[in-house]
Short mmCIF file of C-alpha atoms in Angstrom, two decimals:
data_model
loop_
_atom_site.label_atom_id
_atom_site.label_comp_id
_atom_site.label_asym_id
_atom_site.label_seq_id
_atom_site.Cartn_x
_atom_site.Cartn_y
_atom_site.Cartn_z
CA MET E 1 77.40 122.00 91.09
CA ALA E 2 79.42 123.30 93.82
CA ASP E 3 82.40 120.92 94.92
CA TYR E 4 81.46 120.78 98.27
CA VAL E 5 78.71 118.30 97.54
CA LEU E 6 80.52 116.23 94.72
CA PRO E 7 78.54 112.99 95.27
CA LEU E 8 75.25 114.97 94.21
CA GLY E 9 77.06 116.32 91.07
CA ARG E 10 78.02 112.84 90.29
CA LEU E 11 74.56 111.68 90.75
CA ILE E 12 73.16 114.54 88.69
CA ASP E 13 75.72 113.39 85.72
CA SER E 14 74.57 109.95 86.04
CA PHE E 15 71.00 110.68 85.59
CA ARG E 16 72.05 112.94 82.76
CA LYS E 17 73.42 109.85 80.96
CA LEU E 18 69.80 108.40 80.64
CA PRO E 19 68.20 109.41 77.56
CA GLY E 20 65.51 112.00 77.58
CA ILE E 21 67.02 113.30 80.97
CA GLY E 22 68.24 116.89 80.85
CA SER E 23 70.01 119.00 83.23
CA LYS E 24 67.00 120.33 85.09
CA THR E 25 65.40 116.96 85.50
CA ALA E 26 68.51 115.34 86.39
CA THR E 27 69.19 117.92 89.23
CA ARG E 28 65.47 117.48 90.47
CA LEU E 29 65.87 113.58 90.67
CA ALA E 30 69.12 113.81 92.29
CA PHE E 31 67.72 116.04 95.25
CA ALA E 32 64.80 113.58 95.21
CA VAL E 33 67.14 110.79 95.89
CA LEU E 34 68.46 112.82 99.15
CA ASN E 35 65.01 112.72 100.27
CA LEU E 36 64.46 109.01 99.66
CA SER E 37 64.68 106.67 102.94
CA GLU E 38 68.01 105.16 103.55
CA GLU E 39 66.42 101.65 102.65
CA ASP E 40 64.94 102.88 99.19
CA ALA E 41 68.20 104.65 98.41
CA ALA E 42 70.13 101.25 98.95
CA ASN E 43 67.47 99.36 97.14
CA PHE E 44 68.04 101.75 94.15
CA ALA E 45 71.55 101.17 94.34
CA SER E 46 71.71 97.63 94.46
CA ALA E 47 68.94 97.38 91.73
CA ILE E 48 71.10 98.99 89.24
CA LEU E 49 74.02 96.91 89.91
CA GLU E 50 72.00 93.67 89.97
CA SER E 51 70.34 94.59 86.78
CA LYS E 52 73.59 95.59 84.95
CA ASN E 53 75.42 92.41 86.17
CA ASP E 54 72.78 89.57 86.57
CA ILE E 55 70.75 90.11 83.40
CA HIS E 56 71.72 88.33 80.34
CA THR E 57 70.27 87.72 77.10
CA CYS E 58 68.85 84.11 76.29
CA PRO E 59 71.09 82.43 74.04
CA VAL E 60 68.24 81.15 72.03
CA CYS E 61 65.59 84.06 71.63
CA CYS E 62 67.88 86.97 72.84
CA ASN E 63 65.23 88.18 75.47
CA LEU E 64 66.50 89.13 78.90
CA THR E 65 66.96 86.58 81.46
CA LEU E 66 68.91 85.90 84.62
CA GLU E 67 70.86 82.79 83.61
CA GLY E 68 70.66 80.14 80.74
CA LEU E 69 67.60 79.75 78.69
CA CYS E 70 64.80 82.33 79.12
CA PRO E 71 61.71 80.89 80.88
CA ILE E 72 59.65 81.25 77.54
CA CYS E 73 62.25 79.24 75.65
CA ALA E 74 62.69 76.68 78.47
CA ASP E 75 58.70 76.16 78.48
CA ALA E 76 57.82 72.87 76.73
CA GLU E 77 54.18 74.02 76.75
CA ARG E 78 54.76 77.14 74.30
CA ASP E 79 54.56 76.33 70.59
CA GLY E 80 57.71 76.30 69.06
CA SER E 81 56.10 76.18 65.55
CA MET E 82 55.29 79.92 65.89
CA LEU E 83 58.02 82.42 66.34
CA CYS E 84 57.34 86.07 66.79
CA VAL E 85 60.07 88.61 65.96
CA VAL E 86 59.94 91.77 68.10
CA GLU E 87 62.36 94.55 68.45
CA THR E 88 63.04 94.78 72.01
CA PRO E 89 62.25 92.88 75.49
CA LYS E 90 59.83 95.48 76.15
CA ASP E 91 57.77 94.29 73.20
CA VAL E 92 57.76 90.61 74.62
CA MET E 93 56.29 91.98 77.83
CA ALA E 94 53.54 93.72 75.73
CA PHE E 95 52.72 90.43 73.99
CA GLU E 96 52.87 88.41 77.36
CA ARG E 97 50.42 90.93 78.73
CA VAL E 98 47.87 90.01 76.00
CA ARG E 99 47.96 86.18 77.32
CA GLU E 100 46.79 85.26 73.96
CA TYR E 101 49.90 84.28 72.24
CA ARG E 102 51.48 80.87 73.17
CA GLY E 103 54.42 80.83 70.48
CA VAL E 104 57.82 81.68 71.33
CA TYR E 105 59.80 84.89 70.49
CA HIS E 106 63.08 86.39 68.92
CA VAL E 107 64.30 89.75 70.02
CA LEU E 108 66.17 91.48 67.42
CA GLY E 109 67.55 94.18 69.82
CA GLY E 110 66.46 97.10 67.59
CA VAL E 111 65.55 98.10 64.07
CA LEU E 112 67.42 98.64 60.75
CA SER E 113 68.46 102.38 60.80
CA PRO E 114 70.91 103.46 58.32
CA MET E 115 70.35 107.11 59.58
CA ASN E 116 71.78 105.86 63.15
CA GLY E 117 74.27 103.51 61.68
CA ILE E 118 72.35 100.33 62.61
CA THR E 119 73.11 97.63 59.90
CA PRO E 120 71.68 93.95 59.89
CA GLU E 121 74.80 92.77 61.56
CA MET E 122 74.18 94.73 64.41
CA LEU E 123 70.87 93.21 65.23
CA HIS E 124 70.31 89.29 66.09
CA ILE E 125 69.27 88.30 62.86
CA LYS E 126 71.96 85.33 62.47
CA GLU E 127 70.58 83.94 65.71
CA LEU E 128 67.09 84.00 64.05
CA LEU E 129 68.31 82.20 60.79
CA SER E 130 69.92 79.57 62.84
CA ARG E 131 66.61 78.77 64.62
CA LEU E 132 65.11 77.96 61.14
CA GLU E 133 67.78 75.09 60.54
CA ASP E 134 65.85 72.39 62.18
CA ASP E 135 62.31 72.93 60.59
CA THR E 136 60.57 73.36 63.98
CA VAL E 137 59.32 76.73 62.94
CA LYS E 138 56.31 76.94 60.68
CA GLU E 139 55.27 80.38 60.77
CA ILE E 140 57.21 83.87 61.58
CA LEU E 141 55.05 86.73 62.71
CA ILE E 142 57.17 89.91 62.23
CA ALA E 143 55.81 92.17 64.88
CA THR E 144 58.47 95.12 64.58
CA ASN E 145 56.85 98.83 65.28
CA PRO E 146 54.35 100.22 62.67
CA ASN E 147 56.55 103.04 61.64
CA VAL E 148 59.08 103.61 58.91
CA GLU E 149 62.00 101.70 60.40
CA GLY E 150 60.04 98.96 61.65
CA GLU E 151 58.25 98.63 58.44
CA ALA E 152 61.42 98.46 56.57
CA THR E 153 63.18 96.14 58.92
CA ALA E 154 59.99 93.76 58.26
CA SER E 155 60.50 93.95 54.46
CA TYR E 156 64.19 93.23 54.80
CA LEU E 157 63.34 90.12 57.16
CA ALA E 158 60.49 88.97 54.77
CA ARG E 159 62.86 88.99 51.77
CA LEU E 160 65.70 87.30 53.84
CA LEU E 161 63.33 84.52 55.07
CA LYS E 162 61.64 83.60 51.91
CA PRO E 163 63.92 80.93 50.82
CA PHE E 164 63.26 79.06 54.12
CA GLY E 165 59.78 78.21 52.90
CA VAL E 166 58.16 79.22 56.30
CA LYS E 167 54.84 81.09 56.43
CA ILE E 168 55.57 84.99 57.08
CA SER E 169 52.96 87.15 58.50
CA ARG E 170 52.80 90.87 59.66
CA LEU E 171 50.79 92.20 62.51
CA ALA E 172 47.39 93.71 61.33
CA TYR E 173 47.47 97.37 60.66
CA GLY E 174 43.93 99.37 61.29
CA LEU E 175 41.99 101.45 63.80
CA PRO E 176 43.04 100.99 67.51
CA VAL E 177 40.10 99.61 69.59
CA GLY E 178 38.28 102.34 71.15
CA SER E 179 39.50 105.16 68.82
CA ASP E 180 37.66 107.71 66.95
CA LEU E 181 37.37 107.92 63.07
CA GLU E 182 37.22 111.64 63.09
CA TYR E 183 40.66 111.85 64.75
CA THR E 184 42.42 108.93 62.93
CA ASP E 185 45.22 109.99 60.88
CA GLU E 186 45.08 109.46 56.96
CA VAL E 187 47.59 106.59 56.75
CA THR E 188 45.91 104.53 59.32
CA LEU E 189 42.52 105.04 57.70
CA HIS E 190 44.07 104.02 54.35
CA ARG E 191 45.52 100.87 55.87
CA ALA E 192 42.11 100.17 57.59
CA ILE E 193 40.41 100.26 54.33
CA GLU E 194 42.77 98.10 52.63
CA GLY E 195 42.52 95.55 55.08
CA ARG E 196 39.03 95.60 55.39
CA ARG E 197 37.32 92.14 56.28
CA PRO E 198 33.89 90.75 55.14
CA MET E 199 31.20 90.67 57.70
CA ASN E 200 28.31 88.80 55.98
CA GLY E 201 28.76 84.92 56.36
CA MET D 1 57.45 92.78 85.09
CA ALA D 2 58.06 89.12 84.50
CA ASP D 3 59.56 87.61 87.65
CA TYR D 4 62.66 86.08 85.69
CA VAL D 5 64.08 89.59 85.72
CA LEU D 6 63.36 90.56 89.08
CA PRO D 7 66.16 93.02 89.46
CA LEU D 8 64.98 95.06 86.62
CA GLY D 9 61.51 95.11 88.18
CA ARG D 10 62.97 96.44 91.29
CA LEU D 11 64.96 98.95 89.38
CA ILE D 12 61.60 100.25 87.60
CA ASP D 13 60.06 100.49 91.30
CA SER D 14 63.08 102.53 92.52
CA PHE D 15 62.77 104.92 89.51
CA ARG D 16 59.00 105.19 90.24
CA LYS D 17 59.62 106.45 93.95
CA LEU D 18 61.13 109.69 92.32
CA PRO D 19 58.38 112.60 91.82
CA GLY D 20 57.15 112.84 88.47
CA ILE D 21 58.40 109.44 87.32
CA GLY D 22 55.29 107.41 86.13
CA SER D 23 55.30 103.63 85.10
CA LYS D 24 56.35 104.17 81.48
CA THR D 25 59.07 106.55 82.12
CA ALA D 26 60.50 104.30 85.01
CA THR D 27 60.32 101.36 82.58
CA ARG D 28 62.22 103.38 79.76
CA LEU D 29 65.04 104.60 82.28
CA ALA D 30 65.55 101.08 83.98
CA PHE D 31 66.13 99.60 80.30
CA ALA D 32 68.40 102.48 79.59
CA VAL D 33 70.44 101.47 82.72
CA LEU D 34 70.97 98.15 81.10
CA ASN D 35 72.50 99.94 78.02
CA LEU D 36 74.97 101.84 80.35
CA SER D 37 78.60 100.86 80.53
CA GLU D 38 79.68 98.79 83.55
CA GLU D 39 81.73 101.80 84.83
CA ASP D 40 78.75 104.19 84.31
CA ALA D 41 76.37 101.87 86.04
CA ALA D 42 78.79 101.28 88.99
CA ASN D 43 79.26 105.30 89.20
CA PHE D 44 75.42 105.76 89.19
CA ALA D 45 74.99 103.24 92.03
CA SER D 46 77.77 104.45 94.33
CA ALA D 47 76.64 108.10 93.52
CA ILE D 48 73.27 107.31 95.00
CA LEU D 49 74.79 105.79 98.16
CA GLU D 50 77.37 108.47 98.71
CA SER D 51 74.96 111.26 98.03
CA LYS D 52 72.32 109.69 100.60
CA ASN D 53 75.14 108.70 103.12
CA ASP D 54 77.75 111.52 103.08
CA ILE D 55 75.71 114.64 102.35
CA HIS D 56 74.46 116.33 105.64
CA THR D 57 73.10 119.76 106.37
CA CYS D 58 75.25 122.71 107.48
CA PRO D 59 74.64 123.19 111.20
CA VAL D 60 74.69 127.02 110.83
CA CYS D 61 72.66 127.68 107.56
CA CYS D 62 70.99 124.33 106.85
CA ASN D 63 72.61 124.36 103.24
CA LEU D 64 74.06 120.78 102.05
CA THR D 65 77.72 119.95 103.08
CA LEU D 66 79.56 116.97 103.32
CA GLU D 67 80.80 117.43 106.79
CA GLY D 68 80.82 120.28 109.48
CA LEU D 69 80.28 123.96 108.38
CA CYS D 70 79.41 124.40 104.56
CA PRO D 71 82.18 126.20 102.70
CA ILE D 72 80.17 129.24 102.48
CA CYS D 73 79.74 129.55 106.32
CA ALA D 74 83.33 128.70 106.73
CA ASP D 75 84.44 131.34 104.39
CA ALA D 76 85.68 134.45 106.30
CA GLU D 77 85.67 136.45 103.21
CA ARG D 78 81.96 136.32 102.99
CA ASP D 79 79.81 139.13 104.44
CA GLY D 80 78.27 137.77 107.59
CA SER D 81 76.19 141.00 108.12
CA MET D 82 74.14 140.06 105.13
CA LEU D 83 71.85 137.15 105.33
CA CYS D 84 69.88 135.76 102.42
CA VAL D 85 66.87 133.56 103.27
CA VAL D 86 66.12 130.78 100.51
CA GLU D 87 63.98 127.92 100.39
CA THR D 88 66.23 125.14 99.14
CA PRO D 89 69.79 124.25 98.31
CA LYS D 90 68.92 124.75 94.65
CA ASP D 91 68.27 128.35 95.47
CA VAL D 92 71.81 128.87 96.97
CA MET D 93 73.27 127.26 93.74
CA ALA D 94 71.24 129.87 91.65
CA PHE D 95 72.44 132.72 93.68
CA GLU D 96 76.13 131.42 93.48
CA ARG D 97 75.83 131.33 89.96
CA VAL D 98 75.18 135.17 89.73
CA ARG D 99 78.52 135.66 91.40
CA GLU D 100 77.35 139.07 92.87
CA TYR D 101 75.95 138.22 96.16
CA ARG D 102 78.93 137.88 98.84
CA GLY D 103 76.69 137.51 101.93
CA VAL D 104 75.64 134.38 103.61
CA TYR D 105 72.41 132.03 103.31
CA HIS D 106 70.00 130.39 105.30
CA VAL D 107 68.18 127.53 103.91
CA LEU D 108 64.48 127.11 105.25
CA GLY D 109 63.96 123.64 103.71
CA GLY D 110 60.71 124.64 102.20
CA VAL D 111 57.85 126.96 102.51
CA LEU D 112 54.81 127.31 104.65
CA SER D 113 51.92 125.55 103.30
CA PRO D 114 48.91 124.78 105.30
CA MET D 115 47.35 122.92 102.38
CA ASN D 116 50.25 120.31 102.55
CA GLY D 117 50.50 120.42 106.25
CA ILE D 118 53.82 122.47 106.27
CA THR D 119 54.07 124.41 109.61
CA PRO D 120 56.62 126.81 110.88
CA GLU D 121 58.04 124.13 113.06
CA MET D 122 58.78 121.85 110.05
CA LEU D 123 61.14 124.68 108.67
CA HIS D 124 64.63 125.76 109.78
CA ILE D 125 63.19 128.77 111.29
CA LYS D 126 64.35 128.29 114.79
CA GLU D 127 67.95 128.06 113.45
CA LEU D 128 67.44 131.47 111.75
CA LEU D 129 66.49 133.32 114.86
CA SER D 130 69.34 131.78 116.80
CA ARG D 131 71.50 133.45 114.23
CA LEU D 132 70.29 136.89 115.22
CA GLU D 133 71.45 136.58 118.72
CA ASP D 134 74.95 137.87 118.37
CA ASP D 135 73.90 141.12 116.18
CA THR D 136 76.19 140.18 113.29
CA VAL D 137 73.49 140.11 110.83
CA LYS D 138 72.60 143.64 109.93
CA GLU D 139 70.04 142.92 106.80
CA ILE D 140 68.09 139.81 105.88
CA LEU D 141 67.18 139.47 102.35
CA ILE D 142 63.89 137.28 101.92
CA ALA D 143 64.53 135.49 98.69
CA THR D 144 61.82 132.75 98.72
CA ASN D 145 59.82 132.11 95.39
CA PRO D 146 57.65 134.77 94.03
CA ASN D 147 54.37 132.78 94.18
CA VAL D 148 51.55 132.57 96.95
CA GLU D 149 53.47 130.27 99.16
CA GLY D 150 56.67 131.88 99.04
CA GLU D 151 54.93 135.31 99.48
CA ALA D 152 53.15 134.10 102.51
CA THR D 153 56.39 132.63 104.03
CA ALA D 154 58.12 135.90 103.28
CA SER D 155 55.39 137.90 105.12
CA TYR D 156 55.24 135.36 108.06
CA LEU D 157 59.25 135.74 108.36
CA ALA D 158 59.11 139.64 108.10
CA ARG D 159 56.51 139.69 110.89
CA LEU D 160 58.52 137.29 113.02
CA LEU D 161 61.88 139.13 112.38
CA LYS D 162 60.58 142.64 113.00
CA PRO D 163 61.47 142.64 116.79
CA PHE D 164 65.11 142.02 116.25
CA GLY D 165 65.51 145.55 114.58
CA VAL D 166 67.49 144.30 111.53
CA LYS D 167 66.84 145.59 107.98
CA ILE D 168 64.65 143.29 106.09
CA SER D 169 64.29 143.14 102.26
CA ARG D 170 62.68 141.33 99.66
CA LEU D 171 63.88 140.47 96.28
CA ALA D 172 62.35 142.95 93.65
CA TYR D 173 59.28 142.01 91.46
CA GLY D 174 59.32 143.27 87.96
CA LEU D 175 60.00 142.37 84.10
CA PRO D 176 62.25 139.33 83.55
CA VAL D 177 65.39 140.60 81.50
CA GLY D 178 64.88 139.86 77.94
CA SER D 179 61.01 139.59 78.16
CA ASP D 180 58.30 141.13 76.04
CA LEU D 181 55.63 143.44 77.59
CA GLU D 182 53.06 141.96 75.09
CA TYR D 183 53.32 138.66 76.79
CA THR D 184 53.78 139.72 80.39
CA ASP D 185 50.94 138.52 82.75
CA GLU D 186 48.99 141.47 84.48
CA VAL D 187 50.17 140.70 88.04
CA THR D 188 53.64 141.03 87.13
CA LEU D 189 53.20 144.23 85.07
CA HIS D 190 51.31 145.73 88.05
CA ARG D 191 54.14 145.00 90.22
CA ALA D 192 56.69 146.41 87.68
CA ILE D 193 54.51 149.53 87.56
CA GLU D 194 54.52 149.65 91.52
CA GLY D 195 58.09 149.13 91.70
CA ARG D 196 58.92 151.73 89.02
CA ARG D 197 62.36 153.43 89.56
CA PRO D 198 63.37 157.12 88.60
CA MET D 199 65.68 157.48 85.62
CA ASN D 200 66.64 161.32 85.45
CA GLY D 201 69.22 162.19 87.85
#
């Protein structure tokens, strides 16, 4: 970037700091910002600052919130005996979109990953254990992602939670709704056969 | 987006206003902003505002600049008799990276595109013509992109500039350096044959 348009160079550098954004995409996006309306650009900048400064994690479930308890933890209508353990706040949003689940959540903030140096101490596991002290929680649904690291984290948690005597469950593996058997991978099909359910009364 | 994290929702909306960014990517990038350091986030926001507010177009060549003439137009060492017409400021950067070209530029701000409603009046063509009034410019190199719209714009400009009696040239078509004949498309190969150059003295 020529030094006579320094702010644009800084903007390109900022975009490049986001994951999955390379040099070409960063340049394209920075030029696109120049074409935004003044209002949109001002909104963009203030949304960055407010997101970064005003959003905190809920002291109970570690989900994102503006201040104090998150609305889900603060909602007396939610079933506190059912606790769903997820990796990220995005997963909470996915669950909430289903509108079926009425329990509460616990956000781990990631998964165990020795390859990337993510150890149990770096996840919100201590906070999870402290929620089991008062016997409110009866069932823990471990909803980490269905991949190697999510699975390893689920096994680790199941072992860790066993002494507390609560029911521990895991999301079901199987065929995604609307998928096609012909194109289903072997591992998923294997899990679907393993988890088969009786149909006749 | 749940309304308890409104700034994040606004940030996702801001990312979605950029071209080529869909809902999923916007969400991913917005969460990535939360993971930036406070300094990086503040830099990102200020780079947006400064890029939008401080960057203007050069009154002569219509390239980007912070104020007044751009450094290329202001540079007395540049050859004012050679004028390269490009589509965008990004193309100027591409030329400058080559470090071979010592002439000046004119940025059209796009290409003619009847399909997208881009007419000659919407490009910086009037500014280009006014630069030919004082007979400084001897050659105009039309460096629009080698595609249908760039080619149409080049033809349009060549016709328009003919009465001024300056030399008009176009970038050469041919094989890209390091490419492979086997994988070269027919049109490029045809142009490379057409534009063949003698080798024996």
